[in-house]
């Protein structure tokens, strides 16, 4: 499929942006790349996607951070995902 357009889930950027802030509150949780991706995937599965259409190759300004209620929802979903991955990391400790 070669189109000049692409879909972008802005929720994904927001989750990555808040990930480190929330992870900082859990010093005992593994922060390897595997676990970070697992946490973000679990979090995104719990949140509604926010798709927008973009033109490939164009530069887009970074989204302003979402409003407070939205951030609270992301924080909550991230926290739940962190606790799940903490209990069931997909690799040896
Ligand atoms: Zn890990």
XYZ file of N, CA and C and ligand atoms in Angstrom:
280
model
N 0.850 -1.184 0.000
C 0.000 0.000 0.000
C 0.889 1.238 0.000
N 0.948 1.950 -1.101
C 1.769 3.154 -1.115
C 0.894 4.374 -1.311
N 0.669 5.058 -0.271
C -0.143 6.264 -0.289
C 0.712 7.405 0.217
N 0.360 8.611 -0.154
C 1.098 9.748 0.395
C 0.642 10.052 1.805
N -0.445 9.399 2.195
C -0.976 9.665 3.534
C -0.649 8.543 4.495
N -0.682 8.870 5.738
C -0.512 7.842 6.761
C -1.361 8.192 7.977
N -1.641 7.146 8.760
C -2.394 7.365 9.982
C -1.430 7.485 11.148
N -1.777 8.377 12.023
C -0.929 8.578 13.199
C -1.809 8.551 14.437
N -1.486 7.659 15.346
C -2.216 7.623 16.615
C -1.491 8.530 17.608
N -2.076 9.691 17.814
C -1.398 10.667 18.676
C -1.326 10.205 20.117
N -2.224 9.285 20.465
C -2.182 8.745 21.824
C -0.836 8.059 22.091
N -0.275 7.466 21.033
C 0.994 6.753 21.195
C 2.108 7.704 21.656
N 2.193 8.850 21.017
C 3.217 9.823 21.420
C 3.012 10.278 22.865
N 1.741 10.474 23.217
C 1.460 10.941 24.584
C 1.894 9.910 25.610
N 1.652 8.624 25.299
C 2.012 7.568 26.243
C 3.531 7.490 26.381
N 4.243 7.535 25.258
C 5.711 7.490 25.334
C 6.227 8.676 26.140
N 5.567 9.824 25.963
C 6.051 11.024 26.637
C 5.878 10.939 28.153
N 4.818 10.306 28.587
C 4.561 10.216 30.029
C 5.213 8.985 30.661
N 5.679 8.056 29.823
C 6.202 6.787 30.336
C 7.281 6.975 31.404
N 8.284 7.795 31.100
C 9.402 7.933 32.035
C 8.982 8.580 33.349
N 8.059 9.544 33.250
C 7.564 10.184 34.479
C 6.919 9.169 35.414
N 6.098 8.300 34.839
C 5.393 7.338 35.683
C 6.364 6.246 36.142
N 7.223 5.792 35.238
C 8.191 4.750 35.609
C 9.113 5.209 36.747
N 9.390 6.500 36.797
C 10.294 7.027 37.830
C 9.745 6.763 39.224
N 8.436 6.556 39.314
C 7.826 6.287 40.625
C 7.938 4.807 41.006
N 8.463 3.997 40.117
C 8.593 2.564 40.391
C 10.035 2.115 40.154
N 10.932 2.499 41.082
C 12.358 2.202 40.870
C 12.642 0.701 40.773
N 11.743 -0.132 41.307
C 11.996 -1.576 41.319
C 11.574 -2.243 40.013
N 10.896 -1.506 39.146
C 10.407 -2.110 37.906
C 11.499 -2.083 36.844
N 11.627 -3.188 36.106
C 12.609 -3.273 35.024
C 12.288 -2.237 33.953
N 13.340 -1.546 33.493
C 13.127 -0.496 32.490
C 13.856 -0.806 31.190
N 14.044 -2.097 30.905
C 14.699 -2.464 29.644
C 13.744 -2.157 28.482
N 14.275 -2.212 27.273
C 13.472 -1.851 26.113
C 12.274 -2.789 25.954
N 12.481 -4.072 26.204
C 11.409 -5.060 26.102
C 10.246 -4.691 27.020
N 10.558 -4.403 28.262
C 9.509 -4.070 29.223
C 8.859 -2.735 28.899
N 9.645 -1.770 28.444
C 9.066 -0.463 28.102
C 8.066 -0.597 26.961
N 8.409 -1.392 25.946
C 7.466 -1.587 24.842
C 6.228 -2.337 25.306
N 6.417 -3.336 26.170
C 5.264 -4.070 26.697
C 4.333 -3.135 27.469
N 4.924 -2.255 28.272
C 4.116 -1.315 29.066
C 3.330 -0.389 28.144
N 3.996 0.121 27.111
C 3.313 1.051 26.204
C 2.208 0.320 25.426
N 2.457 -0.913 24.995
C 1.429 -1.666 24.259
C 0.215 -1.919 25.148
N 0.443 -2.351 26.370
C -0.670 -2.601 27.284
C -1.448 -1.314 27.555
N -0.720 -0.233 27.723
C -1.362 1.054 27.999
C -2.233 1.487 26.827
N -1.680 1.376 25.611
C -2.432 1.815 24.435
C -3.672 0.956 24.215
N -3.625 -0.313 24.604
C -4.795 -1.170 24.454
C -5.919 -0.783 25.409
N -5.581 -0.024 26.421
C -6.589 0.394 27.389
C -7.145 1.775 27.100
N -6.540 2.482 26.179
C -6.944 3.865 25.918
C -7.565 3.991 24.536
N -8.483 4.921 24.361
C -9.045 5.135 23.023
C -7.972 5.716 22.099
N -7.870 5.219 20.870
C -6.893 5.807 19.944
C -7.337 7.198 19.509
N -6.386 7.992 19.087
C -6.673 9.347 18.585
C -5.987 9.489 17.236
N -6.623 8.942 16.199
C -5.983 8.953 14.888
C -6.162 10.275 14.166
N -5.106 10.675 13.501
C -5.180 11.802 12.580
C -4.509 11.370 11.282
N -4.808 12.071 10.213
C -4.213 11.777 8.910
C -3.034 12.714 8.691
N -1.927 12.129 8.260
C -0.745 12.939 7.982
C -0.263 12.667 6.566
N 0.508 13.593 6.044
C 1.156 13.397 4.755
C 2.576 12.924 5.039
N 2.936 11.799 4.400
C 4.256 11.228 4.646
C 5.358 12.230 4.341
N 6.373 12.243 5.156
C 7.531 13.082 4.901
C 7.380 14.509 5.394
N 6.176 14.891 5.758
C 6.006 16.252 6.259
C 6.315 16.305 7.746
N 6.822 17.441 8.140
C 7.160 17.622 9.552
C 5.942 18.213 10.260
N 5.613 17.621 11.366
C 4.475 18.122 12.128
C 4.941 18.643 13.478
N 4.362 19.741 13.861
C 4.688 20.289 15.181
C 4.262 19.287 16.236
N 5.034 19.233 17.280
C 4.697 18.332 18.364
C 3.387 18.799 19.005
N 2.571 17.838 19.331
C 1.292 18.172 19.970
C 1.517 18.832 21.317
N 0.714 19.815 21.584
C 0.723 20.340 22.946
C 0.217 19.234 23.862
N 0.745 19.169 25.048
C 0.306 18.110 25.953
C -1.197 18.207 26.177
N -1.775 17.042 26.341
C -3.222 16.976 26.446
C -3.738 17.595 27.741
N -5.001 17.852 27.713
C -5.636 18.470 28.879
C -5.573 17.540 30.096
N -5.803 18.126 31.246
C -5.542 17.442 32.510
C -6.278 16.113 32.651
N -7.559 16.077 32.311
C -8.316 14.842 32.509
C -7.731 13.726 31.647
N -7.336 14.100 30.448
C -6.749 13.140 29.541
C -5.446 12.589 30.092
N -4.649 13.477 30.620
C -3.381 13.047 31.237
C -3.649 12.107 32.386
N -4.664 12.397 33.171
C -4.990 11.537 34.317
C -5.344 10.133 33.835
N -6.091 10.049 32.744
C -6.451 8.735 32.188
C -5.203 7.980 31.739
N -4.285 8.694 31.098
C -3.058 8.050 30.617
C -2.202 7.591 31.798
N -2.100 8.442 32.803
C -1.355 8.064 34.008
C -1.916 6.786 34.613
N -3.235 6.728 34.692
C -3.868 5.575 35.324
C -3.614 4.307 34.507
N -3.760 4.409 33.184
C -3.533 3.244 32.328
C -2.067 2.815 32.376
N -1.165 3.797 32.403
C 0.262 3.476 32.482
C 0.587 2.762 33.793
N 0.002 3.250 34.869
C 0.262 2.646 36.176
C -0.193 1.193 36.193
N -1.373 0.930 35.651
C -1.873 -0.447 35.618
C -0.963 -1.333 34.771
N -0.519 -0.812 33.641
C 0.334 -1.597 32.750
C 1.682 -1.883 33.405
N 2.218 -0.898 34.112
C 3.509 -1.084 34.790
C 3.401 -2.203 35.823
N 2.292 -2.218 36.554
C 2.126 -3.247 37.585
C 1.999 -4.637 36.965
N 1.352 -4.725 35.801
C 1.221 -6.020 35.124
C 2.590 -6.510 34.648
N 3.345 -5.629 34.006
C 4.656 -6.034 33.480
C 5.621 -6.337 34.627
N 5.464 -5.616 35.717
C 6.307 -5.867 36.891
C 6.102 -7.309 37.374
N 4.855 -7.759 37.383
C 4.560 -9.103 37.877
C 4.856 -10.170 36.838
N 4.741 -9.812 35.569
C 4.943 -10.804 34.515
C 5.883 -10.283 33.438
N 7.140 -10.038 33.775
C 8.072 -9.604 32.718
C 8.262 -10.747 31.733
N 8.414 -10.418 30.450
C 8.505 -11.471 29.427
C 9.929 -11.938 29.220
N 10.742 -11.806 30.251
C 12.126 -12.277 30.149
C 12.573 -12.687 31.538
N 13.703 -13.349 31.608
C 14.243 -13.766 32.898
C 14.650 -12.527 33.686
N 14.483 -12.575 34.979
C 14.874 -11.440 35.802
C 16.377 -11.329 35.892
Zn 12.757 -5.874 31.286
